[in-house]
Coordinates of C-alpha atoms in Angstrom, one line a residue:
M297 CA -11.7 12.6 2.3
R298 CA -12.5 11.6 5.9
R299 CA -14.1 8.2 5.9
D300 CA -16.4 6.3 8.2
R301 CA -14.5 3.0 8.8
R302 CA -17.1 1.2 11.0
V303 CA -17.7 -2.3 9.8
L304 CA -21.0 -3.9 8.8
L305 CA -20.9 -7.7 9.2
L306 CA -22.6 -10.0 6.8
G307 CA -23.0 -12.6 9.6
A308 CA -21.2 -15.5 11.0
G309 CA -22.1 -17.8 8.2
A310 CA -20.0 -16.0 5.6
A311 CA -17.0 -15.7 7.8
A312 CA -17.1 -19.4 8.7
C313 CA -16.8 -20.3 5.0
L314 CA -13.5 -18.6 4.6
P315 CA -10.5 -21.1 4.7
S316 CA -8.1 -20.5 7.6
V317 CA -5.0 -20.8 5.4
L318 CA -4.1 -20.1 1.8
R319 CA -0.9 -22.1 1.3
A320 CA 1.9 -20.9 -0.9
Q321 CA 1.1 -22.1 -4.5
S322 CA 4.5 -22.2 -6.1
T323 CA 6.5 -24.6 -8.3
A324 CA 9.6 -23.9 -6.2
P325 CA 10.5 -26.6 -3.7
A326 CA 9.7 -26.2 0.0
V327 CA 13.4 -26.2 1.0
V328 CA 14.6 -23.1 -0.8
P329 CA 17.9 -23.5 -2.8
P330 CA 19.6 -20.5 -4.5
I331 CA 17.5 -19.0 -7.3
A332 CA 19.0 -17.8 -10.5
F333 CA 17.3 -15.5 -13.0
I334 CA 19.1 -16.2 -16.2
D335 CA 19.4 -13.9 -19.2
V336 CA 16.9 -11.3 -18.0
H337 CA 16.8 -7.6 -18.7
L338 CA 17.1 -5.7 -15.5
V339 CA 15.3 -2.6 -14.3
P340 CA 17.2 -2.1 -11.0
M341 CA 15.4 1.2 -10.0
D342 CA 18.5 2.5 -8.1
Q343 CA 18.6 5.0 -11.0
E344 CA 16.9 5.3 -14.3
R345 CA 18.7 2.6 -16.3
V346 CA 18.4 -0.8 -17.9
L347 CA 20.9 -3.6 -17.7
R348 CA 20.4 -6.2 -20.5
H349 CA 21.1 -9.9 -20.6
M350 CA 21.9 -10.2 -16.9
T351 CA 21.9 -13.1 -14.4
V352 CA 20.7 -12.4 -10.9
L353 CA 21.6 -14.9 -8.1
V354 CA 19.4 -15.0 -5.0
R355 CA 20.4 -16.8 -1.8
D356 CA 18.6 -16.8 1.5
G357 CA 16.2 -14.2 0.5
R358 CA 18.8 -11.6 -0.7
I359 CA 20.4 -10.7 -4.0
E360 CA 23.9 -12.2 -3.8
A361 CA 25.3 -11.3 -7.2
I362 CA 24.4 -9.7 -10.5
G363 CA 26.3 -10.0 -13.8
P364 CA 26.2 -10.9 -17.4
E365 CA 28.1 -14.2 -17.1
L366 CA 27.7 -15.4 -13.5
P367 CA 28.3 -19.0 -12.7
V368 CA 25.1 -20.6 -11.6
P369 CA 25.2 -23.1 -8.7
T370 CA 24.3 -26.6 -9.7
D371 CA 21.6 -26.8 -7.1
A372 CA 20.0 -23.4 -8.1
W373 CA 16.4 -23.1 -9.0
R374 CA 16.6 -21.6 -12.6
V375 CA 14.2 -19.1 -14.0
E376 CA 15.0 -18.6 -17.7
G377 CA 14.4 -15.1 -19.1
Q378 CA 15.5 -16.2 -22.6
G379 CA 16.7 -12.7 -23.3
R380 CA 13.2 -11.3 -23.5
L381 CA 11.8 -11.0 -20.0
W382 CA 12.3 -8.1 -17.6
L383 CA 13.1 -8.2 -13.9
S384 CA 12.3 -5.3 -11.6
P385 CA 11.6 -4.8 -7.8
G386 CA 8.4 -6.1 -6.3
L387 CA 5.9 -3.4 -5.6
A388 CA 5.0 -1.7 -2.3
D389 CA 1.5 -0.5 -1.3
M390 CA 2.4 1.9 1.5
H391 CA -1.2 2.7 2.7
N392 CA -3.8 0.0 2.9
H393 CA -6.0 -1.7 5.5
C394 CA -5.5 -5.3 4.3
D395 CA -5.1 -8.1 6.9
S396 CA -6.7 -11.3 5.6
R397 CA -5.0 -14.3 4.1
Q398 CA -7.2 -13.7 1.0
D399 CA -6.0 -10.1 0.6
M400 CA -2.4 -11.2 1.1
A401 CA -2.8 -13.7 -1.7
V402 CA -4.3 -11.3 -4.1
L403 CA -1.7 -8.6 -3.4
L404 CA 1.2 -11.0 -4.0
S405 CA -0.5 -12.4 -7.2
L406 CA -0.3 -8.8 -8.6
G407 CA 3.3 -8.2 -7.8
V408 CA 2.9 -6.5 -4.4
T409 CA 5.7 -7.7 -2.1
T410 CA 5.6 -5.0 0.6
M411 CA 2.8 -3.2 2.3
L412 CA 2.1 -0.8 5.1
N413 CA -1.1 -1.5 7.0
M414 CA -2.3 1.9 8.2
G415 CA -4.6 0.7 10.9
E416 CA -7.4 -1.7 11.8
A417 CA -5.2 -4.8 11.5
R418 CA -6.5 -7.6 13.6
N419 CA -4.3 -9.0 16.3
S420 CA -4.1 -12.3 14.4
F421 CA -2.5 -10.4 11.5
V422 CA 0.0 -8.4 13.6
G423 CA 1.1 -11.2 15.8
R424 CA 0.9 -14.3 13.6
L425 CA 0.0 -14.0 9.9
R426 CA 2.6 -11.4 8.9
L427 CA 5.3 -13.4 10.6
A428 CA 4.2 -16.6 8.7
I429 CA 4.4 -14.6 5.5
E430 CA 7.9 -13.5 6.3
R431 CA 8.9 -17.1 6.9
G432 CA 7.4 -18.1 3.5
E433 CA 4.7 -20.2 5.0
V434 CA 1.8 -18.2 3.6
P435 CA 1.8 -16.2 0.3
G436 CA 1.7 -12.5 0.7
P437 CA 3.7 -9.3 1.0
R438 CA 6.0 -8.4 3.8
A439 CA 3.9 -6.2 6.0
Y440 CA 4.7 -3.2 8.2
V441 CA 1.9 -2.2 10.6
A442 CA 0.8 1.0 12.2
L443 CA -1.3 1.3 15.3
A444 CA -4.1 3.8 14.6
V445 CA -5.1 6.1 17.5
D446 CA -7.7 8.9 17.7
G447 CA -9.3 11.2 20.2
S448 CA -12.8 9.9 19.8
P449 CA -14.4 6.5 19.0
A450 CA -16.1 7.7 15.8
Y451 CA -13.8 5.7 13.5
G452 CA -13.2 2.6 15.6
H453 CA -9.6 3.4 16.5
L454 CA -7.9 3.2 19.9
V455 CA -9.1 6.3 21.8
L456 CA -6.5 8.4 23.6
T457 CA -7.7 11.4 25.7
S458 CA -4.6 12.2 27.8
P459 CA -0.8 12.1 27.7
E460 CA -1.0 9.0 30.0
D461 CA -3.1 7.3 27.4
A462 CA -0.6 8.2 24.8
R463 CA 2.3 6.7 26.8
A464 CA 0.3 3.5 27.3
A465 CA -0.4 3.3 23.6
V466 CA 3.3 3.5 22.8
R467 CA 4.0 0.7 25.2
L468 CA 1.2 -1.4 23.7
A469 CA 2.5 -0.8 20.2
R470 CA 6.1 -1.7 21.1
T471 CA 5.1 -4.8 23.0
N472 CA 3.0 -6.0 20.1
R473 CA 5.7 -5.3 17.5
Y474 CA 4.0 -2.5 15.6
D475 CA 6.2 -0.4 13.4
F476 CA 4.5 3.0 13.4
L477 CA 1.9 5.0 15.3
K478 CA -0.8 6.4 13.0
V479 CA -2.5 9.6 14.2
Y480 CA -6.1 10.3 13.3
N481 CA -8.2 13.4 13.1
G482 CA -9.5 13.9 16.7
L483 CA -6.4 13.8 18.9
S484 CA -5.7 16.7 21.2
P485 CA -2.4 18.7 20.8
E486 CA -1.2 17.3 24.2
V487 CA -1.7 13.7 23.1
F488 CA -0.2 14.3 19.7
D489 CA 3.0 15.8 21.3
T490 CA 3.3 12.9 23.7
L491 CA 2.9 10.4 20.9
V492 CA 5.7 12.0 18.9
R493 CA 8.0 12.3 21.8
E494 CA 7.4 8.9 23.4
G495 CA 7.2 7.2 20.0
A496 CA 10.6 8.5 19.0
A497 CA 12.1 7.2 22.2
A498 CA 10.5 3.8 21.5
G499 CA 11.5 3.6 17.9
L500 CA 7.9 4.1 16.7
P501 CA 7.7 7.0 14.2
V502 CA 4.4 8.9 13.8
V503 CA 2.6 8.7 10.5
G504 CA -1.0 9.5 9.6
H505 CA -3.6 12.1 8.9
G506 CA -3.8 15.8 9.6
V507 CA -5.0 16.3 13.2
T508 CA -7.7 18.9 13.2
R509 CA -6.6 20.7 16.4
V510 CA -2.9 20.5 15.6
G511 CA -2.5 21.0 11.8
L512 CA 0.0 19.6 9.4
A513 CA 2.4 22.5 9.7
R514 CA 2.9 21.8 13.4
Q515 CA 2.7 18.0 13.0
I516 CA 5.4 17.8 10.4
G517 CA 7.5 20.4 12.3
A518 CA 7.2 18.2 15.4
G519 CA 8.5 15.1 13.6
Q520 CA 5.6 13.3 11.8
V521 CA 7.5 11.4 9.1
L522 CA 4.7 10.6 6.7
V523 CA 1.4 12.2 5.6
A524 CA -1.0 9.3 4.9
H525 CA -2.8 11.0 2.0
A526 CA -1.9 13.9 -0.2
E527 CA -5.5 15.1 0.3
E528 CA -4.8 15.7 4.0
F529 CA -3.5 19.1 3.1
F530 CA -7.1 20.1 2.2
Y531 CA -8.2 19.6 5.7
T532 CA -5.6 21.1 8.0
F533 CA -3.2 23.1 5.9
F534 CA -4.8 24.9 2.9
P535 CA -7.5 27.6 3.5
P536 CA -11.0 26.0 3.6
P537 CA -13.2 26.4 0.5
R538 CA -15.6 29.3 0.3
E539 CA -19.1 28.8 1.7
D540 CA -20.6 29.5 -1.7
D541 CA -18.3 27.0 -3.3
P542 CA -17.8 24.1 -0.9
D543 CA -16.2 21.8 -3.6
G544 CA -13.8 24.5 -4.8
A545 CA -10.0 23.9 -4.8
P546 CA -7.5 26.0 -3.0
P547 CA -5.5 28.5 -5.0
E548 CA -2.6 26.9 -6.8
S549 CA -0.3 29.5 -5.3
A550 CA -0.8 27.7 -1.9
I551 CA 1.0 24.7 -3.2
A552 CA 4.4 26.2 -2.8
D553 CA 3.9 26.5 1.0
A554 CA 3.1 22.8 1.3
V555 CA 6.1 21.9 -0.7
A556 CA 8.4 24.1 1.3
L557 CA 7.1 22.6 4.6
L558 CA 7.8 19.1 3.4
R559 CA 11.2 19.9 2.1
R560 CA 12.2 21.8 5.2
H561 CA 11.5 18.8 7.5
G562 CA 12.2 15.9 5.1
A563 CA 8.7 14.5 5.5
R564 CA 7.2 12.1 2.9
V565 CA 3.7 11.9 1.5
V566 CA 1.6 9.0 0.3
A567 CA 0.5 10.1 -3.2
D568 CA -2.6 7.9 -3.3
L569 CA -4.4 9.7 -6.2
V570 CA -6.5 6.5 -6.8
T571 CA -8.2 7.0 -3.4
Y572 CA -9.5 10.5 -4.0
R573 CA -10.2 9.7 -7.7
K574 CA -12.5 6.9 -6.7
I575 CA -14.4 9.1 -4.3
A576 CA -14.7 11.8 -6.9
E577 CA -15.9 9.4 -9.6
Q578 CA -18.8 8.1 -7.4
W579 CA -19.6 11.4 -5.7
G580 CA -23.4 11.9 -6.3
R581 CA -23.4 9.0 -8.9
P582 CA -24.9 5.7 -7.6
A583 CA -24.6 4.1 -11.0
V584 CA -20.8 4.3 -10.6
V585 CA -20.8 2.1 -7.6
D586 CA -23.0 -0.4 -9.4
E587 CA -20.5 -0.4 -12.2
Y588 CA -17.7 -1.1 -9.7
L589 CA -19.6 -4.1 -8.4
R590 CA -19.9 -5.5 -11.9
R591 CA -16.2 -5.4 -12.6
P592 CA -14.4 -8.8 -12.7
E593 CA -11.9 -7.8 -10.1
A594 CA -14.7 -7.1 -7.6
A595 CA -14.8 -10.9 -7.1
L596 CA -11.5 -10.5 -5.2
V597 CA -13.0 -8.2 -2.6
A598 CA -14.3 -9.8 0.5
P599 CA -18.1 -10.1 0.5
T600 CA -18.4 -8.3 3.8
Q601 CA -16.5 -5.4 2.3
R602 CA -18.3 -5.5 -1.0
A603 CA -21.6 -5.3 0.8
L604 CA -20.5 -1.9 2.3
W605 CA -19.9 -0.3 -1.1
P606 CA -23.5 0.8 -1.8
L607 CA -23.8 2.0 1.8
A608 CA -20.7 4.2 1.9
G609 CA -22.6 7.4 1.2
Y610 CA -20.4 9.1 -1.4
A611 CA -22.9 8.3 -4.1
R612 CA -25.6 10.2 -2.2
R613 CA -23.7 13.4 -1.8
R614 CA -24.2 16.4 -3.9
G615 CA -21.5 18.4 -5.8
D616 CA -18.5 17.6 -7.9
L617 CA -15.0 16.9 -6.6
M618 CA -13.2 16.8 -9.9
R619 CA -11.8 20.3 -9.4
R620 CA -10.3 19.3 -6.1
Y621 CA -8.9 16.1 -7.8
A622 CA -7.2 18.2 -10.5
F623 CA -5.7 20.3 -7.7
L624 CA -4.3 17.1 -6.1
E625 CA -2.7 16.2 -9.4
A626 CA -1.0 19.6 -9.4
L627 CA 0.0 19.3 -5.8
V628 CA 1.6 15.8 -6.3
R629 CA 3.3 17.0 -9.5
A630 CA 4.8 20.0 -7.7
M631 CA 6.0 17.8 -4.8
Q632 CA 7.7 15.4 -7.2
R633 CA 9.4 18.2 -9.2
A634 CA 10.6 19.7 -5.9
G635 CA 12.2 16.5 -4.7
V636 CA 9.7 15.6 -2.0
P637 CA 9.8 11.8 -1.6
L638 CA 6.4 10.3 -2.6
L639 CA 5.1 6.8 -1.8
S640 CA 2.3 4.9 -3.6
G641 CA -0.7 3.8 -1.6
T642 CA -4.3 2.9 -2.1
D643 CA -6.3 3.0 1.1
V644 CA -7.8 -0.5 0.2
S645 CA -10.2 -1.5 1.5
D646 CA -12.1 1.5 2.8
I647 CA -13.3 3.1 -0.4
P648 CA -15.9 1.5 -2.9
G649 CA -14.1 0.5 -6.1
L650 CA -10.7 -0.1 -4.5
V651 CA -9.4 -3.7 -4.9
P652 CA -6.2 -5.1 -3.4
G653 CA -3.3 -5.0 -5.9
Y654 CA -5.4 -3.7 -8.8
S655 CA -5.7 -0.3 -7.2
L656 CA -1.9 0.0 -6.8
H657 CA -1.5 -0.5 -10.6
E658 CA -4.2 2.1 -11.2
N659 CA -2.5 4.5 -8.9
L660 CA 0.8 4.2 -10.9
A661 CA -1.2 5.0 -14.0
L662 CA -2.8 8.0 -12.4
L663 CA 0.6 9.3 -11.3
T664 CA 1.8 9.3 -14.8
R665 CA -1.4 11.0 -16.0
A666 CA -0.6 13.7 -13.4
G667 CA 2.7 14.4 -15.0
L668 CA 5.2 12.0 -13.4
S669 CA 7.6 10.0 -15.6
R670 CA 7.2 6.3 -15.6
F671 CA 10.4 6.0 -13.7
D672 CA 9.3 8.5 -11.0
A673 CA 5.9 6.8 -10.8
L674 CA 7.4 3.4 -10.4
S675 CA 9.9 4.8 -7.8
T676 CA 6.9 5.6 -5.5
A677 CA 6.2 1.9 -5.2
T678 CA 9.8 0.6 -5.2
R679 CA 12.9 2.6 -4.3
Q680 CA 11.1 5.4 -2.4
A681 CA 9.3 2.9 -0.3
G682 CA 12.5 1.1 0.5
A683 CA 14.2 4.4 1.4
F684 CA 11.4 5.4 3.7
I685 CA 11.6 2.1 5.7
A686 CA 15.4 2.4 5.8
A687 CA 15.1 5.9 7.2
T688 CA 12.4 5.2 9.8
R689 CA 12.8 1.4 10.6
P690 CA 16.6 0.9 10.1
G691 CA 18.2 -2.5 10.6
G692 CA 16.4 -4.7 8.1
A693 CA 17.4 -5.8 4.6
P694 CA 17.1 -2.9 2.1
F695 CA 14.4 -3.4 -0.5
G696 CA 12.9 -1.5 -3.5
T697 CA 15.9 -2.0 -5.8
V698 CA 17.5 -4.9 -7.7
T699 CA 21.0 -4.5 -6.3
V700 CA 23.4 -6.7 -4.5
G701 CA 22.5 -7.1 -0.8
A702 CA 18.9 -6.1 -1.3
R703 CA 15.9 -8.2 -0.2
A704 CA 15.0 -10.3 -3.2
D705 CA 11.5 -9.1 -3.7
L706 CA 11.3 -9.4 -7.5
L707 CA 8.7 -9.2 -10.3
L708 CA 9.3 -10.8 -13.7
S709 CA 7.4 -9.1 -16.6
E710 CA 6.9 -9.5 -20.3
A711 CA 7.9 -5.9 -21.2
N712 CA 10.1 -3.1 -19.9
P713 CA 8.0 -1.2 -17.2
L714 CA 9.8 2.0 -18.0
D715 CA 8.2 1.8 -21.4
D716 CA 4.8 0.4 -20.2
L717 CA 3.8 0.2 -16.6
T718 CA 0.8 -1.9 -17.3
T719 CA 3.1 -4.9 -17.9
L720 CA 3.5 -5.1 -14.1
A721 CA -0.1 -5.9 -13.7
S722 CA 0.3 -9.2 -15.4
P723 CA 3.4 -10.7 -13.8
R724 CA 5.2 -13.7 -15.3
G725 CA 6.3 -14.5 -11.8
V726 CA 7.0 -13.0 -8.4
L727 CA 9.7 -13.8 -5.9
A728 CA 8.9 -13.1 -2.2
A729 CA 10.2 -14.5 1.1
G730 CA 12.6 -16.7 -0.9
R731 CA 9.7 -18.4 -2.7
W732 CA 9.2 -18.3 -6.5
H733 CA 5.6 -18.1 -7.7
D734 CA 5.3 -18.5 -11.4
E735 CA 2.5 -17.2 -13.6
A736 CA 0.3 -20.2 -13.1
A737 CA 0.7 -20.1 -9.3
L738 CA -0.2 -16.4 -9.2
A739 CA -3.4 -17.1 -11.2
A740 CA -4.2 -20.0 -8.9
L741 CA -4.0 -17.7 -5.9
R742 CA -6.6 -15.3 -7.4
R743 CA -8.8 -18.2 -8.5
T744 CA -8.8 -19.7 -5.0
V745 CA -9.7 -16.4 -3.4
A746 CA -12.6 -15.8 -5.9
E747 CA -13.9 -19.3 -5.3
T748 CA -13.6 -18.9 -1.5
Y749 CA -15.7 -15.7 -1.6
R750 CA -18.3 -17.2 -3.9
S751 CA -18.7 -20.1 -1.5
A752 CA -19.0 -17.7 1.4
V753 CA -21.8 -15.7 -0.3
A754 CA -23.6 -18.9 -1.2
A755 CA -23.5 -20.2 2.4
A756 CA -24.7 -16.8 3.7
G757 CA -27.8 -16.8 1.6
P758 CA -29.5 -14.3 -0.7
S759 CA -29.2 -11.4 1.8
A760 CA -25.4 -11.5 1.5
R761 CA -25.3 -11.0 -2.3
A762 CA -24.2 -7.4 -3.2

């Protein structure tokens, strides 16, 4: 669904109440010694298997050793699994628009240790905050960032109208240490082609939407490595709906063509079912948005963003998108069965009802409901995310698996996630950037964010209350 991403501000008062820093709240010492997870059951996610009663030794942010009887250094920080806790990779949200310290804290508190910001990140996030997170100075996931570009100012992105503009955008992205170029709907074919060519030369792969005047078939053939939403196939690949049935889904026979295109070129897709599901739920139903606002987790959405939910417009539309959502389920299921690499994403925080962290767990549940196994669903937020970054941004530490040499982004849970994915939504602890955050520290992160937002609303006055 094409969305209006323009921002409505509550006013300077609310913004002024937000603290400048959320410090890491962890029981681990500031100078990080080795960390040993002792007698844990391991879900390594390199393949579908479980390793019981393991010790995992982490040093300098990487997994150094794994085994049933490892010697533990005397200076190691010990996390006792007691033969009943489960250790798996931290989660990756590979399509969001989060860039605040508060969002970073909430994401980490729910086990998200990696993210891809798909546009609209502020300069302070790209140039400072994400680097502080990598150093372990601020709690949050390691962030990859895409520079969003478009052919018109309608959605607030950087506007490119010529190949010269495209070359300048690539230079800008490289200078400012972006990782990807995200293409949006309104680019011209000439600008798109220049972005792909110049981006490849600069080490900046192209990701993003279907471009209306180019189309996904040509985009993927030209080298776009990632489609930002599974729903993009509705807009620039599948035949449009009939005029007498504007909410109708394409014929399922068309799915094979999309799958063949992706397999032929090795492109990946963000299977963000939660995004379209939320839109479909509230389409023509204002009461649904009211219900979203009453949910406890809404307290973890910035007041400025929460105030936009009733204004988004989906609830005022007519029709029913559930047939199209059912088609998306079939499309994602077919992609998975054909071996198309899928990533998990959420599009937080553009859609009413989406909440940092919570929506990623909801997406995993929706993927299983669509027919993916729990292992395959979890793979979209772990090993497949790591494989995508390894293929497109080589050189860093691998992540997404619990294996020797991998980045030690780890989630400790009460149960085996291959039996019950919901256990991941209540982490017993999270390791990220070499810092261990236990269950109490994670809860404190969420509590601090909620209190910060309550104070911001109170300071802004009655007009700010959603």
